[in-house]
GROMACS .gro file of C-alpha atoms in nm:
model
  459
    1MET     CA    1   0.000   0.000   0.000
    2THR     CA    2   0.134   0.344  -0.092
    3PRO     CA    3   0.197   0.554   0.224
    4THR     CA    4  -0.051   0.836   0.277
    5PRO     CA    5  -0.045   1.125   0.522
    6TYR     CA    6  -0.362   1.008   0.694
    7GLY     CA    7  -0.205   0.735   0.904
    8ALA     CA    8   0.065   0.974   1.024
    9ARG     CA    9  -0.202   1.228   1.117
   10ARG     CA   10  -0.395   0.970   1.316
   11ARG     CA   11  -0.080   0.873   1.502
   12GLU     CA   12  -0.001   1.236   1.578
   13LEU     CA   13  -0.352   1.297   1.706
   14ALA     CA   14  -0.335   0.985   1.923
   15ALA     CA   15  -0.010   1.111   2.075
   16ARG     CA   16  -0.170   1.448   2.149
   17MET     CA   17  -0.462   1.270   2.317
   18GLN     CA   18  -0.221   1.060   2.520
   19ALA     CA   19  -0.043   1.374   2.636
   20GLY     CA   20  -0.382   1.513   2.736
   21GLY     CA   21  -0.466   1.219   2.958
   22GLY     CA   22  -0.555   0.947   2.711
   23GLY     CA   23  -0.893   0.829   2.596
   24LEU     CA   24  -1.099   0.757   2.288
   25ALA     CA   25  -1.176   0.996   2.001
   26ILE     CA   26  -1.506   0.977   1.811
   27ILE     CA   27  -1.515   1.171   1.482
   28PRO     CA   28  -1.813   1.145   1.244
   29THR     CA   29  -1.816   1.276   0.892
   30ALA     CA   30  -2.077   1.535   0.798
   31PRO     CA   31  -2.441   1.427   0.778
   32GLU     CA   32  -2.633   1.421   0.453
   33ARG     CA   33  -2.863   1.723   0.446
   34PRO     CA   34  -3.201   1.739   0.269
   35ARG     CA   35  -3.246   2.011   0.012
   36SER     CA   36  -3.614   1.950  -0.053
   37GLY     CA   37  -3.872   1.679  -0.005
   38ASP     CA   38  -3.706   1.437  -0.247
   39SER     CA   39  -3.341   1.541  -0.282
   40ASP     CA   40  -3.031   1.616  -0.074
   41HIS     CA   41  -2.768   1.884  -0.098
   42PRO     CA   42  -2.449   1.755  -0.264
   43PHE     CA   43  -2.260   1.568   0.006
   44ARG     CA   44  -1.944   1.725   0.141
   45HIS     CA   45  -1.735   1.542   0.404
   46ASP     CA   46  -1.650   1.685   0.745
   47SER     CA   47  -1.309   1.855   0.725
   48HIS     CA   48  -1.168   1.700   1.044
   49PHE     CA   49  -1.284   1.352   0.944
   50HIS     CA   50  -1.139   1.381   0.595
   51HIS     CA   51  -0.810   1.520   0.729
   52LEU     CA   52  -0.767   1.198   0.926
   53THR     CA   53  -0.902   0.945   0.674
   54GLY     CA   54  -0.917   1.082   0.319
   55PHE     CA   55  -1.257   0.911   0.298
   56ASP     CA   56  -1.539   1.081   0.107
   57GLU     CA   57  -1.839   0.857   0.171
   58PRO     CA   58  -2.130   0.964   0.394
   59GLN     CA   59  -2.248   0.771   0.701
   60SER     CA   60  -1.893   0.715   0.823
   61TRP     CA   61  -1.733   0.746   1.167
   62LEU     CA   62  -1.370   0.727   1.280
   63VAL     CA   63  -1.292   0.599   1.630
   64LEU     CA   64  -0.932   0.647   1.746
   65ARG     CA   65  -0.771   0.515   2.061
   66CYS     CA   66  -0.485   0.702   2.227
   67ASP     CA   67  -0.253   0.410   2.142
   68GLY     CA   68  -0.311   0.489   1.774
   69HIS     CA   69  -0.549   0.199   1.700
   70SER     CA   70  -0.815   0.315   1.454
   71LEU     CA   71  -1.162   0.184   1.374
   72LEU     CA   72  -1.375   0.296   1.081
   73PHE     CA   73  -1.751   0.248   1.065
   74CYS     CA   74  -1.890   0.280   0.713
   75ARG     CA   75  -2.161   0.160   0.479
   76THR     CA   76  -2.150  -0.196   0.356
   77THR     CA   77  -2.143  -0.272  -0.014
   78SER     CA   78  -2.490  -0.305  -0.165
   79PRO     CA   79  -2.541  -0.408  -0.529
   80GLU     CA   80  -2.897  -0.275  -0.515
   81ARG     CA   81  -2.804   0.071  -0.381
   82GLU     CA   82  -2.488   0.097  -0.589
   83VAL     CA   83  -2.700   0.086  -0.904
   84TRP     CA   84  -2.842   0.421  -0.791
   85GLU     CA   85  -2.557   0.576  -0.592
   86GLY     CA   86  -2.235   0.426  -0.729
   87PRO     CA   87  -1.981   0.193  -0.571
   88ARG     CA   88  -1.906   0.185  -0.200
   89LEU     CA   89  -1.572   0.100  -0.043
   90GLY     CA   90  -1.720  -0.121   0.229
   91PRO     CA   91  -1.563  -0.236   0.558
   92ASP     CA   92  -1.388  -0.538   0.399
   93ARG     CA   93  -1.162  -0.321   0.179
   94ALA     CA   94  -1.133  -0.015   0.407
   95PRO     CA   95  -0.828  -0.133   0.608
   96GLU     CA   96  -0.626  -0.197   0.293
   97VAL     CA   97  -0.734   0.121   0.110
   98LEU     CA   98  -0.744   0.367   0.402
   99GLY     CA   99  -0.486   0.213   0.632
  100VAL     CA  100  -0.720   0.189   0.933
  101ASP     CA  101  -0.672  -0.102   1.174
  102GLU     CA  102  -1.033  -0.218   1.173
  103ALA     CA  103  -1.349  -0.145   0.977
  104HIS     CA  104  -1.706  -0.237   1.066
  105PRO     CA  105  -2.052  -0.184   0.917
  106ILE     CA  106  -2.209   0.143   1.027
  107GLU     CA  107  -2.498  -0.061   1.168
  108ARG     CA  108  -2.264  -0.187   1.444
  109LEU     CA  109  -2.183   0.162   1.574
  110ASP     CA  110  -2.448   0.159   1.847
  111GLU     CA  111  -2.350  -0.193   1.945
  112MET     CA  112  -1.973  -0.135   1.978
  113LEU     CA  113  -1.936   0.224   2.103
  114PRO     CA  114  -2.071   0.177   2.457
  115THR     CA  115  -1.817  -0.097   2.524
  116LEU     CA  116  -1.531   0.106   2.377
  117ILE     CA  117  -1.630   0.409   2.583
  118ALA     CA  118  -1.669   0.207   2.903
  119GLY     CA  119  -1.309   0.094   2.886
  120SER     CA  120  -1.169   0.440   2.816
  121PRO     CA  121  -1.043   0.704   3.061
  122ALA     CA  122  -1.201   0.984   2.856
  123VAL     CA  123  -1.408   1.052   2.547
  124TRP     CA  124  -1.284   1.310   2.297
  125THR     CA  125  -1.521   1.474   2.048
  126VAL     CA  126  -1.522   1.802   1.858
  127PHE     CA  127  -1.738   2.024   2.077
  128ALA     CA  128  -1.821   2.248   1.781
  129ALA     CA  129  -1.999   1.949   1.624
  130ALA     CA  130  -2.202   1.877   1.937
  131GLN     CA  131  -2.533   1.895   1.753
  132GLU     CA  132  -2.421   1.611   1.527
  133ILE     CA  133  -2.284   1.372   1.790
  134GLY     CA  134  -2.454   1.487   2.110
  135PRO     CA  135  -2.764   1.265   2.099
  136GLN     CA  136  -2.568   0.950   2.015
  137LEU     CA  137  -2.303   1.021   2.278
  138SER     CA  138  -2.564   1.075   2.548
  139ARG     CA  139  -2.722   0.744   2.454
  140TRP     CA  140  -2.392   0.555   2.455
  141LEU     CA  141  -2.289   0.700   2.790
  142GLY     CA  142  -2.617   0.579   2.934
  143LEU     CA  143  -2.586   0.226   2.801
  144PHE     CA  144  -2.307   0.100   3.026
  145PRO     CA  145  -2.311   0.069   3.408
  146SER     CA  146  -2.164   0.360   3.602
  147VAL     CA  147  -2.131   0.176   3.933
  148ASP     CA  148  -1.751   0.160   3.931
  149THR     CA  149  -1.546   0.403   4.138
  150ARG     CA  150  -1.419   0.610   3.847
  151GLY     CA  151  -1.731   0.821   3.821
  152PRO     CA  152  -1.851   0.969   3.491
  153VAL     CA  153  -1.628   0.935   3.186
  154PRO     CA  154  -1.464   1.277   3.122
  155HIS     CA  155  -1.566   1.444   2.798
  156ARG     CA  156  -1.291   1.647   2.631
  157ASP     CA  157  -1.276   1.875   2.328
  158LEU     CA  158  -1.086   1.725   2.036
  159GLY     CA  159  -1.119   2.040   1.827
  160PRO     CA  160  -0.813   2.232   1.954
  161LEU     CA  161  -0.589   1.928   1.902
  162ILE     CA  162  -0.688   1.881   1.538
  163ASP     CA  163  -0.697   2.257   1.479
  164GLU     CA  164  -0.330   2.283   1.569
  165MET     CA  165  -0.245   1.995   1.338
  166ARG     CA  166  -0.432   2.153   1.047
  167LEU     CA  167  -0.288   2.501   1.092
  168VAL     CA  168   0.054   2.417   0.945
  169LYS     CA  169   0.023   2.255   0.603
  170ASP     CA  170   0.251   1.987   0.463
  171ALA     CA  171   0.394   1.984   0.111
  172GLY     CA  172   0.104   1.783  -0.031
  173GLU     CA  173  -0.154   2.017   0.115
  174LEU     CA  174   0.030   2.322  -0.018
  175ALA     CA  175   0.047   2.169  -0.367
  176THR     CA  176  -0.330   2.117  -0.363
  177MET     CA  177  -0.389   2.471  -0.241
  178ARG     CA  178  -0.166   2.613  -0.514
  179ARG     CA  179  -0.374   2.426  -0.770
  180ALA     CA  180  -0.699   2.556  -0.621
  181ALA     CA  181  -0.566   2.912  -0.618
  182ALA     CA  182  -0.447   2.885  -0.979
  183ILE     CA  183  -0.788   2.763  -1.096
  184SER     CA  184  -0.965   3.040  -0.904
  185ALA     CA  185  -0.729   3.307  -1.036
  186GLY     CA  186  -0.806   3.189  -1.387
  187ALA     CA  187  -1.177   3.217  -1.313
  188HIS     CA  188  -1.136   3.578  -1.198
  189ALA     CA  189  -0.939   3.660  -1.513
  190ARG     CA  190  -1.209   3.492  -1.722
  191ALA     CA  191  -1.478   3.708  -1.557
  192MET     CA  192  -1.278   4.024  -1.633
  193ARG     CA  193  -1.235   3.925  -1.998
  194PHE     CA  194  -1.604   3.835  -2.023
  195CYS     CA  195  -1.714   4.177  -1.901
  196GLY     CA  196  -1.456   4.356  -2.113
  197GLU     CA  197  -1.577   4.182  -2.428
  198ARG     CA  198  -1.945   4.245  -2.352
  199PHE     CA  199  -1.897   4.616  -2.301
  200ARG     CA  200  -1.665   4.653  -2.600
  201THR     CA  201  -1.938   4.497  -2.812
  202ASP     CA  202  -2.215   4.704  -2.656
  203PRO     CA  203  -2.120   4.999  -2.431
  204ALA     CA  204  -2.484   5.020  -2.319
  205ALA     CA  205  -2.492   4.657  -2.208
  206ALA     CA  206  -2.633   4.537  -1.877
  207VAL     CA  207  -2.453   4.228  -1.751
  208ARG     CA  208  -2.631   4.046  -1.470
  209GLU     CA  209  -2.443   3.921  -1.166
  210TYR     CA  210  -2.557   3.566  -1.232
  211GLU     CA  211  -2.404   3.577  -1.581
  212ILE     CA  212  -2.066   3.661  -1.433
  213GLU     CA  213  -2.108   3.393  -1.165
  214ALA     CA  214  -2.171   3.138  -1.441
  215GLU     CA  215  -1.832   3.221  -1.593
  216LEU     CA  216  -1.667   3.152  -1.258
  217LEU     CA  217  -1.844   2.820  -1.211
  218HIS     CA  218  -1.758   2.708  -1.565
  219GLU     CA  219  -1.390   2.778  -1.508
  220PHE     CA  220  -1.388   2.600  -1.172
  221ARG     CA  221  -1.542   2.281  -1.305
  222ARG     CA  222  -1.361   2.261  -1.636
  223HIS     CA  223  -1.030   2.249  -1.448
  224GLY     CA  224  -1.141   1.976  -1.208
  225ALA     CA  225  -1.247   2.169  -0.898
  226GLN     CA  226  -1.526   1.985  -0.720
  227SER     CA  227  -1.724   2.296  -0.618
  228PRO     CA  228  -1.698   2.655  -0.503
  229ALA     CA  229  -1.533   2.675  -0.162
  230TYR     CA  230  -1.812   2.910  -0.049
  231PRO     CA  231  -2.106   3.092  -0.211
  232SER     CA  232  -1.953   3.323  -0.471
  233ILE     CA  233  -1.994   3.696  -0.420
  234VAL     CA  234  -2.049   3.885  -0.746
  235ALA     CA  235  -2.141   4.241  -0.649
  236ALA     CA  236  -2.234   4.497  -0.913
  237GLY     CA  237  -2.206   4.869  -0.838
  238ALA     CA  238  -2.338   4.964  -0.496
  239ASN     CA  239  -2.373   4.597  -0.399
  240ALA     CA  240  -1.994   4.592  -0.353
  241CYS     CA  241  -2.051   4.784  -0.029
  242VAL     CA  242  -2.237   4.480   0.112
  243LEU     CA  243  -1.962   4.256   0.244
  244HIS     CA  244  -2.144   3.924   0.198
  245HIS     CA  245  -2.368   4.018  -0.093
  246ALA     CA  246  -2.548   3.717  -0.238
  247SER     CA  247  -2.499   3.713  -0.615
  248GLY     CA  248  -2.828   3.786  -0.782
  249ALA     CA  249  -2.979   3.958  -1.085
  250THR     CA  250  -2.848   4.313  -1.036
  251ALA     CA  251  -2.728   4.458  -1.365
  252LEU     CA  252  -2.366   4.571  -1.394
  253ARG     CA  253  -2.336   4.876  -1.619
  254ALA     CA  254  -2.054   5.074  -1.777
  255GLY     CA  255  -1.892   5.311  -1.531
  256GLU     CA  256  -1.953   5.085  -1.232
  257LEU     CA  257  -1.719   4.855  -1.045
  258CYS     CA  258  -1.768   4.480  -1.007
  259LEU     CA  259  -1.638   4.310  -0.692
  260ILE     CA  260  -1.594   3.931  -0.710
  261ASP     CA  261  -1.505   3.729  -0.402
  262ALA     CA  262  -1.490   3.369  -0.518
  263GLY     CA  263  -1.273   3.061  -0.491
  264CYS     CA  264  -1.299   2.693  -0.572
  265GLU     CA  265  -1.241   2.382  -0.363
  266VAL     CA  266  -1.001   2.115  -0.486
  267ASP     CA  267  -0.974   1.780  -0.309
  268GLY     CA  268  -1.104   1.928   0.014
  269TYR     CA  269  -0.895   2.249   0.015
  270ALA     CA  270  -1.026   2.602  -0.038
  271SER     CA  271  -0.903   2.905  -0.223
  272ASP     CA  272  -1.030   3.257  -0.155
  273ILE     CA  273  -0.966   3.545  -0.396
  274THR     CA  274  -1.123   3.889  -0.436
  275ARG     CA  275  -1.077   4.123  -0.728
  276THR     CA  276  -1.248   4.452  -0.808
  277PHE     CA  277  -1.254   4.579  -1.165
  278PRO     CA  278  -1.435   4.835  -1.381
  279ALA     CA  279  -1.728   4.690  -1.575
  280ASP     CA  280  -1.617   4.838  -1.908
  281GLY     CA  281  -1.243   4.802  -1.847
  282ARG     CA  282  -1.173   5.166  -1.756
  283PHE     CA  283  -1.144   5.296  -1.399
  284THR     CA  284  -1.291   5.639  -1.341
  285PRO     CA  285  -1.057   5.885  -1.162
  286ALA     CA  286  -1.245   5.843  -0.833
  287GLN     CA  287  -1.248   5.464  -0.861
  288ARG     CA  288  -0.879   5.454  -0.943
  289ASP     CA  289  -0.789   5.682  -0.652
  290LEU     CA  290  -0.955   5.451  -0.401
  291TYR     CA  291  -0.831   5.139  -0.578
  292GLU     CA  292  -0.470   5.255  -0.548
  293ILE     CA  293  -0.521   5.315  -0.174
  294VAL     CA  294  -0.647   4.960  -0.123
  295LEU     CA  295  -0.369   4.811  -0.336
  296ALA     CA  296  -0.106   5.004  -0.137
  297ALA     CA  297  -0.265   4.880   0.185
  298GLN     CA  298  -0.245   4.522   0.060
  299GLU     CA  299   0.121   4.562  -0.032
  300ALA     CA  300   0.191   4.696   0.317
  301ALA     CA  301   0.012   4.397   0.470
  302ILE     CA  302   0.201   4.155   0.246
  303GLY     CA  303   0.529   4.310   0.360
  304ALA     CA  304   0.431   4.242   0.721
  305THR     CA  305   0.331   3.880   0.650
  306ARG     CA  306   0.643   3.675   0.716
  307PRO     CA  307   0.775   3.416   0.963
  308GLY     CA  308   0.832   3.558   1.307
  309ALA     CA  309   0.579   3.836   1.255
  310ARG     CA  310   0.238   3.815   1.417
  311GLN     CA  311  -0.083   3.733   1.235
  312ARG     CA  312  -0.230   4.073   1.320
  313ASP     CA  313   0.071   4.272   1.198
  314GLY     CA  314  -0.058   4.271   0.841
  315HIS     CA  315  -0.388   4.418   0.956
  316HIS     CA  316  -0.218   4.699   1.146
  317ALA     CA  317   0.003   4.779   0.846
  318ALA     CA  318  -0.296   4.788   0.610
  319VAL     CA  319  -0.504   5.005   0.843
  320ARG     CA  320  -0.235   5.275   0.860
  321VAL     CA  321  -0.220   5.298   0.478
  322LEU     CA  322  -0.600   5.294   0.446
  323VAL     CA  323  -0.641   5.566   0.707
  324GLN     CA  324  -0.384   5.790   0.540
  325GLY     CA  325  -0.568   5.735   0.213
  326MET     CA  326  -0.902   5.822   0.373
  327LEU     CA  327  -0.756   6.149   0.501
  328ASP     CA  328  -0.590   6.233   0.169
  329ALA     CA  329  -0.912   6.162  -0.026
  330ARG     CA  330  -1.119   6.357   0.230
  331LEU     CA  331  -1.331   6.055   0.312
  332LEU     CA  332  -1.236   6.165   0.663
  333ASP     CA  333  -1.183   6.534   0.736
  334PRO     CA  334  -0.839   6.584   0.896
  335GLY     CA  335  -0.964   6.895   1.072
  336ARG     CA  336  -1.231   6.693   1.246
  337HIS     CA  337  -1.062   6.357   1.289
  338GLY     CA  338  -0.693   6.446   1.326
  339ASP     CA  339  -0.395   6.251   1.197
  340VAL     CA  340  -0.354   5.879   1.129
  341ASP     CA  341  -0.289   5.789   1.492
  342ALA     CA  342  -0.593   5.986   1.609
  343VAL     CA  343  -0.819   5.817   1.354
  344ILE     CA  344  -0.695   5.473   1.453
  345GLU     CA  345  -0.740   5.554   1.822
  346SER     CA  346  -1.097   5.676   1.768
  347GLY     CA  347  -1.190   5.396   1.528
  348ALA     CA  348  -1.343   5.646   1.283
  349TYR     CA  349  -1.195   5.452   0.991
  350ARG     CA  350  -1.443   5.170   1.053
  351GLN     CA  351  -1.704   5.371   0.864
  352PHE     CA  352  -1.517   5.262   0.549
  353TYR     CA  353  -1.321   4.956   0.664
  354MET     CA  354  -1.493   4.731   0.915
  355HIS     CA  355  -1.330   4.388   0.883
  356GLY     CA  356  -0.995   4.226   0.947
  357THR     CA  357  -0.723   4.197   0.684
  358GLY     CA  358  -0.692   3.821   0.677
  359HIS     CA  359  -0.788   3.480   0.808
  360TRP     CA  360  -0.648   3.128   0.807
  361LEU     CA  361  -0.714   2.929   0.489
  362GLY     CA  362  -0.709   2.555   0.435
  363ARG     CA  363  -0.970   2.282   0.432
  364ASP     CA  364  -1.223   2.546   0.532
  365VAL     CA  365  -1.228   2.891   0.380
  366HIS     CA  366  -1.211   3.037   0.732
  367ASP     CA  367  -0.985   2.765   0.854
  368VAL     CA  368  -0.928   2.639   1.207
  369GLY     CA  369  -0.652   2.749   1.441
  370ASP     CA  370  -0.612   3.003   1.719
  371TYR     CA  371  -0.544   3.361   1.615
  372LEU     CA  372  -0.408   3.445   1.961
  373SER     CA  373  -0.090   3.322   2.129
  374LEU     CA  374  -0.258   3.185   2.439
  375ASP     CA  375   0.069   3.080   2.605
  376GLU     CA  376   0.200   3.438   2.618
  377PRO     CA  377   0.102   3.703   2.876
  378PRO     CA  378  -0.172   3.949   2.772
  379VAL     CA  379  -0.080   4.285   2.627
  380GLU     CA  380  -0.282   4.607   2.607
  381GLN     CA  381  -0.453   4.656   2.273
  382PRO     CA  382  -0.768   4.823   2.135
  383ASP     CA  383  -1.094   4.628   2.107
  384GLU     CA  384  -1.355   4.679   1.832
  385GLN     CA  385  -1.484   4.992   2.007
  386GLY     CA  386  -1.135   5.141   2.042
  387ARG     CA  387  -1.114   5.074   2.418
  388ARG     CA  388  -0.780   4.956   2.558
  389VAL     CA  389  -0.809   4.601   2.691
  390LEU     CA  390  -0.572   4.324   2.794
  391ARG     CA  391  -0.558   4.034   2.547
  392PRO     CA  392  -0.306   3.768   2.448
  393PRO     CA  393  -0.093   3.886   2.153
  394SER     CA  394  -0.174   3.757   1.808
  395ARG     CA  395  -0.013   3.438   1.684
  396VAL     CA  396   0.344   3.425   1.556
  397LEU     CA  397   0.351   3.320   1.190
  398GLN     CA  398   0.558   3.019   1.085
  399PRO     CA  399   0.633   2.845   0.754
  400GLY     CA  400   0.348   2.630   0.627
  401MET     CA  401   0.070   2.850   0.756
  402VAL     CA  402  -0.167   2.985   0.489
  403LEU     CA  403  -0.375   3.300   0.527
  404THR     CA  404  -0.552   3.560   0.318
  405VAL     CA  405  -0.453   3.924   0.280
  406GLU     CA  406  -0.763   4.130   0.203
  407PRO     CA  407  -0.796   4.502   0.278
  408GLY     CA  408  -1.086   4.702   0.139
  409LEU     CA  409  -1.277   5.029   0.128
  410TYR     CA  410  -1.657   5.056   0.121
  411VAL     CA  411  -1.810   5.399   0.071
  412ARG     CA  412  -2.180   5.445   0.134
  413PRO     CA  413  -2.354   5.778   0.079
  414ALA     CA  414  -2.317   6.013   0.374
  415PRO     CA  415  -2.347   6.393   0.411
  416ASP     CA  416  -1.976   6.445   0.484
  417VAL     CA  417  -1.846   6.204   0.218
  418PRO     CA  418  -1.752   6.336  -0.131
  419GLU     CA  419  -2.027   6.227  -0.369
  420ALA     CA  420  -1.775   6.112  -0.631
  421PHE     CA  421  -1.691   5.819  -0.403
  422TRP     CA  422  -2.045   5.711  -0.319
  423HIS     CA  423  -2.133   5.345  -0.383
  424ILE     CA  424  -1.770   5.246  -0.446
  425GLY     CA  425  -1.673   4.918  -0.281
  426ILE     CA  426  -1.324   4.776  -0.334
  427ARG     CA  427  -1.155   4.470  -0.189
  428ILE     CA  428  -0.836   4.297  -0.304
  429GLU     CA  429  -0.766   3.953  -0.160
  430ASP     CA  430  -0.486   3.705  -0.218
  431ASP     CA  431  -0.386   3.373  -0.062
  432ALA     CA  432  -0.044   3.374   0.105
  433VAL     CA  433   0.174   3.080   0.211
  434ILE     CA  434   0.424   3.162   0.485
  435THR     CA  435   0.770   3.057   0.367
  436ALA     CA  436   1.111   3.053   0.535
  437THR     CA  437   1.183   3.409   0.419
  438GLY     CA  438   0.847   3.580   0.369
  439CYS     CA  439   0.526   3.481   0.199
  440GLU     CA  440   0.433   3.336  -0.139
  441LEU     CA  441   0.121   3.475  -0.305
  442ILE     CA  442  -0.035   3.175  -0.479
  443SER     CA  443  -0.331   3.361  -0.633
  444ARG     CA  444  -0.164   3.628  -0.843
  445GLY     CA  445  -0.269   3.459  -1.166
  446ALA     CA  446  -0.547   3.719  -1.154
  447PRO     CA  447  -0.405   4.070  -1.206
  448VAL     CA  448  -0.422   4.328  -0.928
  449ASN     CA  449  -0.247   4.627  -1.084
  450ALA     CA  450  -0.506   4.870  -1.224
  451ALA     CA  451  -0.329   4.908  -1.557
  452ALA     CA  452  -0.291   4.530  -1.589
  453ILE     CA  453  -0.661   4.483  -1.524
  454GLU     CA  454  -0.752   4.738  -1.789
  455ALA     CA  455  -0.512   4.575  -2.037
  456LEU     CA  456  -0.661   4.231  -1.976
  457MET     CA  457  -1.012   4.360  -2.023
  458ARG     CA  458  -0.917   4.528  -2.350
  459GLY     CA  459  -0.824   4.180  -2.476
   0.00000   0.00000   0.00000
C-alpha cells in the first residue's frame, strides 16, 4: 500500500490525546442534508474527518484510541443501492485502502461504542460538532453501568488538538492549495475578460451578476475543482458595499465597479480570492484613486506577513495605509478627525473599513486554528470599540501557515463624504503561504495592478 499522510495524522492525534490524559476519540463525517422533499444537498465530508481518513463517503465514523489503534464504521457494499448511488468501499476493503486497523458496518456503531467508551479514561469529540454527535453520545454513555469508582467518563474537546495539526500545512496540502488558487485566479481573469468583451461589443450593455457567476463556475469545473469553496460573491455597483452580498440579478453597467469574491475547492482544500474591476475596463478617476489606496494597503500587509511576525501585523500595516488614504481623499476630514494615529485611536476609519485583513485558509475557507498566542502574557490593545483592553498577543507566523490578505474600502452615501466616491466598494484579496523568508502569493494569476486589469479587459 502506498503511504498516505492520513495514518501519520492519526498517530499524531493519538499522541496528542495521550499527552492530554488518554482516551478515545469519536469523529463522524458530515451528515447528509435534505435540500427539498425528495433530494439532498451535494454531500461534502466533514473537514476534520477527511483530514484523518481521506474518505469521502457519507455515514462514516472514525474511532481512534490514544494508542493509535483506529476503527472505521462505514456503509457496507450493496449491489442494489450501488446501481443508484455508485460503488461503496465497504468495511472489507477499508483497512487496505485507508490504512485503518479495523473497519465495521455502520450498523454496528451503536453496538460497539458503549463498550469502547466504558473501557476508556475519557471521550474526545469536537465540541463544535455537538449537535451532530450529542444525541448518540448521550445514549452511549447511558448504556453502560456507572457503578464503578471512576465516576462519569470525562468528555474532552478534540477540536483544539486537530486545529493545531491543520494550521501548518505539509507539502502535499500546499500543492493542492496552489492548484486551487491557480484555478480560481483563472476564473477571476475569465470574468474580467467576459465583461470587457461584452462592453466593448455594446457599451450600453447590462450584464447580470448571475451571468458573471456562471463564468466563474464554468472555469472552476472545467479544471477539475469539485465545487466553489463558499457561495460566490459577485457584487455589481453599490452591492460591492455589502460585504457578503449574495450574487443575484443586479445589472452591472458601464462606469460601475464589479467586486468578485470567489474561490474553488479542490480535493477538500479552499481558495479565496477577491478582485475589483471596472465593468467596461476603464477605472474612473475616483475609482482609481480609491483602488490605489487599497492596493497600497495590501502591499503593506504583504510586507508584514512573514515568519516571526504576528498574524495581526498585516492588519495593522494595512489600516495605517487605508487611514492615510481616507484622510488624503477627504473621506475623513483631517480637521475633524486628526492625523492617522488619532483616527486609529478613535476607530473612525471603521465607517469605510470594518473587517480584518486576513484569516487562516485551508480545508475550510475560514480555517481552524487560534489567532491568539494563548501561552504568552496578555498585552494592552484596542478592542472593536477602540477601548484599551488586555488580550493575548496575536499568533506568531511560521512556515506552512496559509492565510488571506484582504484590505478594502466601502463607501456608502453620507453627508460628509464626497459624492464622487459614493457606492464604491473595493476589496483585493490574495492567498499567502508563509515561507522561510516571507510569503508566497499563490493567487496572483489574476491581475491586481489597475493598468494590468484594464489591459486584460481590452483583450
